XYZ file of C-alpha atoms in Angstrom:
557
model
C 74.267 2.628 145.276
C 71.492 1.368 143.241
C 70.363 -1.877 145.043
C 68.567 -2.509 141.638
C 71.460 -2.710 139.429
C 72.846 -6.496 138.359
C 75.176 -7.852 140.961
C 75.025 -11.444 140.063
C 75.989 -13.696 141.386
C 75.011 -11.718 144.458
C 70.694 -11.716 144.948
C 69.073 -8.572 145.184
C 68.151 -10.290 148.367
C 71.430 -9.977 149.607
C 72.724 -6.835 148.608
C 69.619 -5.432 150.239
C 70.655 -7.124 153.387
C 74.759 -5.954 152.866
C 73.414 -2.028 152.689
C 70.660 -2.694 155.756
C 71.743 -0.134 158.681
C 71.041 -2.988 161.137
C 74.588 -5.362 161.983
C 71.903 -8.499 162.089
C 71.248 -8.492 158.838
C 73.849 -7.249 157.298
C 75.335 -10.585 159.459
C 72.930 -12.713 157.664
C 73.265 -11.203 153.917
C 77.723 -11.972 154.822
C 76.527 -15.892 155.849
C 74.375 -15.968 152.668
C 77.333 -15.035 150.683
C 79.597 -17.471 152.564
C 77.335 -20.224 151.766
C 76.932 -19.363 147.961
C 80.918 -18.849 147.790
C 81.638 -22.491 149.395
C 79.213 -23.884 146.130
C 81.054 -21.711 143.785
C 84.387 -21.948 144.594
C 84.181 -26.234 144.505
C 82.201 -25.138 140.548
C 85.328 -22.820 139.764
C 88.226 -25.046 141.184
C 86.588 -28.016 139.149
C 86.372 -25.716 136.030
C 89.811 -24.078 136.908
C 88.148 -20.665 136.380
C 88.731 -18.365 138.855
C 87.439 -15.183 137.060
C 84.318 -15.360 138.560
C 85.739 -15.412 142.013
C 87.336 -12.341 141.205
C 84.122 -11.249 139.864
C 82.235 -11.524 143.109
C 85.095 -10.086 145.298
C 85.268 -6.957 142.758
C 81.972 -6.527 143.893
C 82.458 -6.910 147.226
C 85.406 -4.330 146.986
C 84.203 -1.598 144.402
C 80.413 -1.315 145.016
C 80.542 -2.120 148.908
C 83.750 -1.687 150.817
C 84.221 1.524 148.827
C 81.276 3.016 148.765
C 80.573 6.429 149.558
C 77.828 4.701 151.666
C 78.725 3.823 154.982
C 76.142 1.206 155.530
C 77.627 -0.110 152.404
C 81.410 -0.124 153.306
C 80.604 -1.781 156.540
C 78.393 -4.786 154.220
C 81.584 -4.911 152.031
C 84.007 -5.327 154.918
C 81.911 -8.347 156.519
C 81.283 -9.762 153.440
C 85.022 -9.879 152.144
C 85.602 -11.965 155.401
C 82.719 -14.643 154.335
C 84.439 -14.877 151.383
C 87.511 -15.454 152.658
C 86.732 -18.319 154.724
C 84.576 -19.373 152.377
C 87.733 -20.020 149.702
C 89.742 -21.397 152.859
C 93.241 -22.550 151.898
C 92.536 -21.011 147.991
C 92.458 -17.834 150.050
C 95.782 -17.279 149.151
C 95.071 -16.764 145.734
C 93.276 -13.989 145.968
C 94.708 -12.378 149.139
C 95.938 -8.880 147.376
C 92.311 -8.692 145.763
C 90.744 -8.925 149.917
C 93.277 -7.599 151.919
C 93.176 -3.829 149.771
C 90.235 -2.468 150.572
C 90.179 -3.623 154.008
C 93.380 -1.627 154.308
C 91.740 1.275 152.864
C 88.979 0.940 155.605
C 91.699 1.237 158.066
C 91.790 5.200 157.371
C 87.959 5.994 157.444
C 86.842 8.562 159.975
C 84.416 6.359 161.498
C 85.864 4.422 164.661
C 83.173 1.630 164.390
C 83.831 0.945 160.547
C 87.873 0.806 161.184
C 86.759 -1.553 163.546
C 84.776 -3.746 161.724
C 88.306 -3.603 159.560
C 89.878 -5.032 162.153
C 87.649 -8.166 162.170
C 87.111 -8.455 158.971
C 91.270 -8.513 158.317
C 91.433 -10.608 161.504
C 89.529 -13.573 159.693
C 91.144 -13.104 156.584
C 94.730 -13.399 158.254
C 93.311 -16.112 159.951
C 92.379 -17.898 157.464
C 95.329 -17.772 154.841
C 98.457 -18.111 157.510
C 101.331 -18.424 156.299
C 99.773 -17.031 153.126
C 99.911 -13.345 154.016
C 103.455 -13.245 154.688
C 103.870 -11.958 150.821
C 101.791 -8.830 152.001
C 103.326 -8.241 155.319
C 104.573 -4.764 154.974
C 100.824 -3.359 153.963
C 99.327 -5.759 156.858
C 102.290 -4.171 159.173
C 101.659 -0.126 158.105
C 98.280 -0.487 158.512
C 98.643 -2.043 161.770
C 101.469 0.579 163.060
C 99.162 3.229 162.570
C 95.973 1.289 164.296
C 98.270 0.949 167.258
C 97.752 4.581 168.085
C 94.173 4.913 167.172
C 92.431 6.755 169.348
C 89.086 4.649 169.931
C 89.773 1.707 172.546
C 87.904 -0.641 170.704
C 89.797 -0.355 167.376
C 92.517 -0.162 169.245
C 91.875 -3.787 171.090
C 90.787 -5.180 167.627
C 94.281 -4.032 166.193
C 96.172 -6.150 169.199
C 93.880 -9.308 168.517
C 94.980 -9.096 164.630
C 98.541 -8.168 166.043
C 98.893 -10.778 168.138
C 97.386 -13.536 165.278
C 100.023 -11.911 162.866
C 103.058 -12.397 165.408
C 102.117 -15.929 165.777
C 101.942 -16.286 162.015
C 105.563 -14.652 161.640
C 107.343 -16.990 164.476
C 106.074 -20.192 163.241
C 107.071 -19.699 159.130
C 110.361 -19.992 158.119
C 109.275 -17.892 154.879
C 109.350 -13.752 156.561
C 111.135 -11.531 154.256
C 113.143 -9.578 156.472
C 115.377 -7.851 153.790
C 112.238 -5.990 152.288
C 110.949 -5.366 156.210
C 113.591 -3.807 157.364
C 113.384 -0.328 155.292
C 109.730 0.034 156.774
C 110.966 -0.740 160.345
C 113.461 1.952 160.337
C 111.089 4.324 158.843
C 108.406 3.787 161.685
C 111.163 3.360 164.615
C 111.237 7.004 164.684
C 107.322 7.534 165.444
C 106.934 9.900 168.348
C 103.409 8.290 169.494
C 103.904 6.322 172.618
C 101.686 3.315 171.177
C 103.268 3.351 167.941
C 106.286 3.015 170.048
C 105.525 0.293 172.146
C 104.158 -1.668 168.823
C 107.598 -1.499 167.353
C 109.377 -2.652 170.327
C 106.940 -5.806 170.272
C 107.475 -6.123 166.921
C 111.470 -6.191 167.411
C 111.346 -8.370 170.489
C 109.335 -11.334 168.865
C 111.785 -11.088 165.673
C 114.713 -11.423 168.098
C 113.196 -14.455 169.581
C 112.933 -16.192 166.256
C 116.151 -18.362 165.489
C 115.736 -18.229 161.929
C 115.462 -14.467 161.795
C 118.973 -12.707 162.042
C 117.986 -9.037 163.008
C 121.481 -8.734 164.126
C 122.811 -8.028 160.685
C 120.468 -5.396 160.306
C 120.970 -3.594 163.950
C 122.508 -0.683 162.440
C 119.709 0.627 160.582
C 117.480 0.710 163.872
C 119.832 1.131 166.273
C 119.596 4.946 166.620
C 115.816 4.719 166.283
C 115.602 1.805 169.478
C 117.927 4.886 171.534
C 115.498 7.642 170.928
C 112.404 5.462 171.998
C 114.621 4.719 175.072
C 114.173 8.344 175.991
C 110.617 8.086 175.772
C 108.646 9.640 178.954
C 106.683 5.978 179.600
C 108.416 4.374 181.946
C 106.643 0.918 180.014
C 107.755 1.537 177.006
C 111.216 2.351 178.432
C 111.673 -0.823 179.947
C 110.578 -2.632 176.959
C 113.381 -1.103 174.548
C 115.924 -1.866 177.278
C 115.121 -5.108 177.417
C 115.606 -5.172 173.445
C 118.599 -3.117 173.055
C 119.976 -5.982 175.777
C 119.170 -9.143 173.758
C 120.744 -7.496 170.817
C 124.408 -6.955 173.332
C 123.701 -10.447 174.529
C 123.891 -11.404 170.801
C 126.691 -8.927 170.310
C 128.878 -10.831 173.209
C 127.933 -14.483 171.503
C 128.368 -13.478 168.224
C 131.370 -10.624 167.740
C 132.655 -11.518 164.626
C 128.954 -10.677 162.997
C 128.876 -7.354 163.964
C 128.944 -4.235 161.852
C 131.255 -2.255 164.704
C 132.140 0.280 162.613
C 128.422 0.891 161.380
C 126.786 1.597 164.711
C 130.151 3.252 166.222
C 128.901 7.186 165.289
C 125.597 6.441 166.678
C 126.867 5.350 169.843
C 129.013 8.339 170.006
C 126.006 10.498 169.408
C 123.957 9.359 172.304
C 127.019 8.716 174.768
C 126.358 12.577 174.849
C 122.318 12.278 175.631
C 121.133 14.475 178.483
C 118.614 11.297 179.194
C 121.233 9.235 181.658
C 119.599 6.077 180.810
C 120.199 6.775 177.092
C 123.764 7.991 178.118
C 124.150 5.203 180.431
C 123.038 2.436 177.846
C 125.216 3.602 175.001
C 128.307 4.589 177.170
C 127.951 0.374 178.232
C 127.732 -0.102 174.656
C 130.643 1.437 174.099
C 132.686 -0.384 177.103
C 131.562 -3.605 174.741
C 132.540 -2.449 171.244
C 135.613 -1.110 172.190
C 136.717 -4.625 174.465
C 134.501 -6.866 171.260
C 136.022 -4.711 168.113
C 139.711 -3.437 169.636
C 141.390 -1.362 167.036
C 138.513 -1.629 164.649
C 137.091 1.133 166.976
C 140.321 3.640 166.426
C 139.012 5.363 163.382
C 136.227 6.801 165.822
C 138.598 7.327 168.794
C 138.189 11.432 168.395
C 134.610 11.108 168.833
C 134.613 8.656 171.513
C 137.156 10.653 173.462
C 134.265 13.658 172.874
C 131.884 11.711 174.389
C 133.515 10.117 176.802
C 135.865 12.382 178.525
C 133.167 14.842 180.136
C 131.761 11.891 182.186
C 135.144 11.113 183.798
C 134.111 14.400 186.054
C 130.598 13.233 186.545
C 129.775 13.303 190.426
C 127.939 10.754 192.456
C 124.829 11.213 191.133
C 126.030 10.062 187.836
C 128.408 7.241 189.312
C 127.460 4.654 186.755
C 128.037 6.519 183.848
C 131.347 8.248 185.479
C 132.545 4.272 185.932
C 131.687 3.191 182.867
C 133.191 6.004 181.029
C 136.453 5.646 182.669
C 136.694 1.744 181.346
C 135.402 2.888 178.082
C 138.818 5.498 178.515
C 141.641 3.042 179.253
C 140.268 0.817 177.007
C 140.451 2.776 173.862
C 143.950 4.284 175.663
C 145.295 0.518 175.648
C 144.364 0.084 171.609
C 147.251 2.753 170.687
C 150.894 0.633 170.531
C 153.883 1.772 169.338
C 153.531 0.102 166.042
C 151.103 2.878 165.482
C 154.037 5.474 165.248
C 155.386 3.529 162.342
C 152.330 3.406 160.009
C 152.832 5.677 157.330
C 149.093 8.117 157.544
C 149.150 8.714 153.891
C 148.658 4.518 153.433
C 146.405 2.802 155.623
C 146.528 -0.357 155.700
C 143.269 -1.814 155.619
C 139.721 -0.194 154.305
C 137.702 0.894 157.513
C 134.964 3.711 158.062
C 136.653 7.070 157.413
C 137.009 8.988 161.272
C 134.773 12.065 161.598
C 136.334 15.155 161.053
C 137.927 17.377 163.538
C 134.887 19.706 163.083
C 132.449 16.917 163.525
C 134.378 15.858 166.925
C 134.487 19.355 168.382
C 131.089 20.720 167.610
C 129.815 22.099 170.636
C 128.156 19.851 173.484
C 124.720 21.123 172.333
C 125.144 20.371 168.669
C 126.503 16.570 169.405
C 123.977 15.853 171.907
C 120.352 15.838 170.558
C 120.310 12.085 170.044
C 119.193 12.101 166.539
C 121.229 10.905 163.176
C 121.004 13.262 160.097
C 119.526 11.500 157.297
C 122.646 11.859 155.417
C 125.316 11.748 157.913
C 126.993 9.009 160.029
C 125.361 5.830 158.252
C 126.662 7.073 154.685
C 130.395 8.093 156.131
C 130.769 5.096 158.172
C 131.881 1.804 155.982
C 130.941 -1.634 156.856
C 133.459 -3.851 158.525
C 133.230 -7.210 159.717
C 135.257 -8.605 162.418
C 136.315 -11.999 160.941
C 139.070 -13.442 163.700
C 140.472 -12.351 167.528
C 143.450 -11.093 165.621
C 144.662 -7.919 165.538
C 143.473 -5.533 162.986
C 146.350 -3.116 161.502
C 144.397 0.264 161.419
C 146.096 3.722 160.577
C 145.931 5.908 163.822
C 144.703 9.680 162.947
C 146.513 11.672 165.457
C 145.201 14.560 164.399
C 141.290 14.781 165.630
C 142.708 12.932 168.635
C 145.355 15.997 169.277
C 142.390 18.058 169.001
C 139.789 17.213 170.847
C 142.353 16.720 173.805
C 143.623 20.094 173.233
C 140.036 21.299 173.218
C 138.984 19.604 177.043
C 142.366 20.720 177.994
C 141.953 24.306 177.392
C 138.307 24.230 178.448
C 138.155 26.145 181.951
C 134.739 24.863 182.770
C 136.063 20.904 182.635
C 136.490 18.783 185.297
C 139.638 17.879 187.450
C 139.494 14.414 186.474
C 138.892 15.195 182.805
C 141.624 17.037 182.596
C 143.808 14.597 184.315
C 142.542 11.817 181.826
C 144.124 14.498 178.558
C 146.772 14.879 180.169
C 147.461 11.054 180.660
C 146.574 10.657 177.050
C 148.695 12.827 175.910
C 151.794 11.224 178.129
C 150.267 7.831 176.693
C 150.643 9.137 172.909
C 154.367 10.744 173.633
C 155.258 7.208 174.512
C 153.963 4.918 171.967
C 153.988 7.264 168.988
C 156.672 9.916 169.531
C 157.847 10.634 165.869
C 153.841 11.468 165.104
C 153.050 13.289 168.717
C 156.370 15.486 168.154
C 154.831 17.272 165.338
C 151.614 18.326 167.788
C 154.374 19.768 170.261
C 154.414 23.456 168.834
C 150.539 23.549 168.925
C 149.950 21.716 172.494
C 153.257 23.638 174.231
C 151.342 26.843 175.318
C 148.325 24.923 177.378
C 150.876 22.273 178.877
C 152.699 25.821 180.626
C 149.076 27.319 181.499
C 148.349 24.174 182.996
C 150.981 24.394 185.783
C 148.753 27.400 186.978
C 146.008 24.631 187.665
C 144.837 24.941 191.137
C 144.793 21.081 191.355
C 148.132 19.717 192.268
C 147.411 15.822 190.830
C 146.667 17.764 187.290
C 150.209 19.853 187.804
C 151.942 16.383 188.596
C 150.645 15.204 185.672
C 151.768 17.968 183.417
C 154.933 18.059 184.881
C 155.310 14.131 184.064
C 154.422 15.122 180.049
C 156.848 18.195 179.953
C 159.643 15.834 181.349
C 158.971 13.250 178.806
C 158.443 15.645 175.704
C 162.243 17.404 176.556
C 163.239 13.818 177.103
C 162.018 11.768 174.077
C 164.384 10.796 171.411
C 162.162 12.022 168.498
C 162.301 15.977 169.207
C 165.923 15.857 169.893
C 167.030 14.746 166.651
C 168.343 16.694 163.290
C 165.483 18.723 162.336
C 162.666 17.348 164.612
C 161.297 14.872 162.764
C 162.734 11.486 164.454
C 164.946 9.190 164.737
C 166.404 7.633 161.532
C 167.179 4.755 161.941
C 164.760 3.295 163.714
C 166.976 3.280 167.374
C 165.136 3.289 170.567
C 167.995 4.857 172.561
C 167.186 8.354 173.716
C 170.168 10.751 172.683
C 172.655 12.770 174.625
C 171.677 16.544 176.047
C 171.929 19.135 173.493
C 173.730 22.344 173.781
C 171.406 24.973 174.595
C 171.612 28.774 172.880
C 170.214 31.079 174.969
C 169.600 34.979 173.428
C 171.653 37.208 175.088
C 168.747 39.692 174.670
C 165.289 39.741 175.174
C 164.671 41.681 171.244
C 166.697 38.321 169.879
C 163.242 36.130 171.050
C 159.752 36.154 169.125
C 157.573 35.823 171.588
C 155.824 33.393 169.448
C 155.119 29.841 171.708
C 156.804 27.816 168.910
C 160.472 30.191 170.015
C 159.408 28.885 174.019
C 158.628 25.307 172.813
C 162.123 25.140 170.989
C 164.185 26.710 174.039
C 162.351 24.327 176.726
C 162.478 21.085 174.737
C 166.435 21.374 173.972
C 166.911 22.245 177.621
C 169.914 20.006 179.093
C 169.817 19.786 182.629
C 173.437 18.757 183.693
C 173.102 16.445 186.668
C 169.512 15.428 186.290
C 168.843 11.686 185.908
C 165.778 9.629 186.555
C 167.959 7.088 188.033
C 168.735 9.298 190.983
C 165.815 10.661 192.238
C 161.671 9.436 192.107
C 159.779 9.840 189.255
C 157.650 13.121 190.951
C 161.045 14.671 192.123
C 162.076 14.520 188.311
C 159.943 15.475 186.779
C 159.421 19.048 189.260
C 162.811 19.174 188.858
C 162.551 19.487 184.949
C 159.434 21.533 185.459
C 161.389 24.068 187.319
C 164.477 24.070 184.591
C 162.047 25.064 181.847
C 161.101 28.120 183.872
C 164.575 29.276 184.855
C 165.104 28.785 180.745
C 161.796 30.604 179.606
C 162.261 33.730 182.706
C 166.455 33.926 181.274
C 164.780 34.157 177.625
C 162.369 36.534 178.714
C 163.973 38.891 181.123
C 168.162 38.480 180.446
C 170.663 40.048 182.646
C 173.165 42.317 181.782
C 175.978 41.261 179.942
């Protein structure tokens, strides 16, 4: 830069001094300025002209802070800050004019100017207030990426203007957290363990302010606060458990201001995480929306069932989660009632968030568990519902994706005792409260429920045993045609006659030609009445054997 070239109202004197590679006087050249701004700003406010203060800070900006010089950029940045102070409360004015090219300082390959950023921001922050909350965002990218600077002294001068900018934030009534929030989500996904921890501060103080409600706007950072829960600093792990537990603590207080159905997919996503304290936190999460929510959570009750069944097999290393899971379970079991079985599908009764498909539910465990949302995925599919009163929400109950993935953990070789226990409950659960809809998954689930009497666990053949009873027994497969009863009755009907092929080339040895011999079975003599439920229920295990062996294998006429 030509130190000879007209700079007025800046002296060559001090433009000599702004350019000098010595911090000294480039000191005294930013007190000069300072001094001469105080006298010209009481000229211009008097005149009301305030061109000329733009005039000198143009300067300041274009031929110092900017300059390819970097003697120069670091005169620029200090003298910016005298000018700043020297404006005082009339800083404000001119805030976008100073804060820009500080900004733009922030990216310079030389540690020691990004620090002299830092204090040159610092002062004009500290200066205007409340003033800067207009320019927030640019202060608040600026300082997210500072936070993982490399050089320890930028990186302390980034906390100091940090910590002056949270202060700012907490005691103003006047944030804008509408236009934060798209910024917050973008950065919550930063891999850098500083950038990390910043946002975590960041979400933590705005929690703690009353007038700032970042519960309404959970669901947009809610997946992003579980990832940085898996993060490998056991600091920075801490801190977003402490945050995702204010926001449950605010949950509990304030259910009928929750977006459930918003943040239900993203729970269901990382109630699958390999991390156990991820797994752990969302599966508690879960416990809560289902108990908060009720039937509001029904929609997602294919996914949750996904997510949740595996853990019921979990061993003792995984207790927690195994406990959890299992109250997560009988809650979302207890949601179905038998009004569900008169809902027509076809016309739900209220708007919700659509259920994931089957395909979505049944991916495989490595395909639902890598704790990350797609971009266009659960957030746009899932609709926003507000829970407005303890009453109970009417919600259409999808029995198909439910069907599935319980057929899916059922057939599954590799699951769990206790898992499989847990379908088979469900399924007996279902057959009771929604018969009419369960009867037309009979066909499809007949063929497992036999396999399963092979199980080498006798609790899981009990169980089956207790389903097969109740699917021959219940009133809506032994009526004309299959489909229910007509008119509405509860009462189960009489036993009906059974036609059994006299040869084994009269059967298709289809499981649909089984399902519709063994359900029909009458079994003359059997009551409930007389004998206990277990004895029963063997007892109707072992007719539908003697049935399916006559089918198979007749005798001679």
């Amino acid at each position: 830069m030509n130190a000879e070239r007209d700079l007025s109202p800046l002296t060559p004197g001090v433009v000599r001094a702004l350019t000098d590679k010595l911090y000294e006087k480039r000191k005294v050249a930013a007190l000069e300025i300072e001094k001469n701004n105080l006298l010209l700003v009481r000229e211009f406010v008097a005149q009301n002209n305030t061109s000329q203060i733009k005039h000198v800070i143009q300067i300041l900006s274009q031929e110092f802070a900017l300059s390819q010089h970097p003697h120069s950029r670091k005169g620029g940045l200090i003298g910016l800050a005298a000018c700043s102070i020297a404006l005082g409360k009339d800083s404000g004015l001119y805030l976008k004019e100073l804060i820009e090219p500080v900004l733009t300082c922030f990216n310079d390959a030389d540690s020691r100017l990004r620090y002299y950023a830092c204090e040159a921001l610092y002062n004009i922050v500290k200066v205007a207030r409340g003033s800067v909350l207009p320019h927030f965002n640019v202060l608040f990218d600026g300082l997210s990426k500072l936070a993982a600077d490399p050089d320890p002294n930028v990186k302390s001068g980034s906390e100091l203007l940090d910590r002056l900018l949270k202060d700012i934030v907490t005691e103003s009534n006047q944030f804008d957290l509408v236009s934060f929030i798209p910024l917050l989500r973008e950065r919550i996904y930063s891999n850098n363990q500083y950038a990390r921890q910043f946002i975590i501060s960041w979400i933590l103080v705005l929690e703690s302010v009353p007038d700032i409600n970042l519960l309404d706007y959970l669901p947009e950072i809610l997946d992003g606060l579980f990832q940085i829960l898996g993060d490998n600093s056991k600091e920075i792990r801490k801190m977003c458990e402490v945050a995702l537990g204010e926001f449950l603590k605010e949950i509990k207080k304030n259910p009928s201001s929750v977006k459930f159905a918003e943040m239900a997919n993203i729970l269901v996503i990382h109630c699958q995480a390999a991390d156990d304290l991820i797994q752990l936190t969302a599966m508690c999460w879960m416990r809560e929306f289902i108990q908060l929510a009720g039937r509001v959570m029904l929609p997602y009750s294919s996914g949750i069932l996904t997510a949740v069944l595996p853990c019921l097999s979990y061993d003792d290393r995984k207790k927690n989660i195994k406990e959890v899971a299992n109250v997560c379970n009988q809650s979302l079991m207890k949601l179905v009632i038998p009004e569900d079985d008169e809902m027509d599908e076809t016309k739900p009764s209220m708007t919700i968030a659509a259920e994931p498909t089957s395909e979505e539910s049944l991916s495989k465990p490595e395909a639902v568990t890598t704790g990350s949302l797609d971009a266009s995925g659960d957030s746009s599919n899932s609709g926003v519902f507000t829970v407005t009163s303890c009453e109970r929400i009417q919600v259409t109950l999808n029995l198909d994706g439910i069907v599935q993935v319980l057929d899916y953990h059922l057939s599954d070789t590799a699951i769990g005792m206790m898992t499989r226990i847990a379908v088979l409950k469900w399924l007996y659960h279902l057959y009771i409260k929604t018969p009419r809809k369960m009867f037309r998954h009979t066909d499809s689930l007949f063929p497992i429920l036999l396999r399963t009497l092979s199980d080498e666990s006798e609790e899981v053949i009990l169980k089956d045993l207790e389903l097969l009873a109740e699917i021959a027994s219940s009133p809506a497969g032994q009526t004309e045609e299959g489909h229910g009863l007509s008119d509405g009755s509860d009462v189960r009907p009489g036993p009906v006659e059974l036609h059994v092929p006299a040869r084994a080339g009269q059967l298709s040895s289809s499981s649909e030609c089984l399902c519709a011999t063994a359900l029909c079975l009458p079994v003359p003599g059997l009551s409930p009445c007389s004998m206990t439920p277990l004895r029963f229920a063997q007892a109707k295990g072992e007719a539908y054997f003697t049935v399916i062996n006559q089918c198979l294998h007749p005798h001679p006429a």
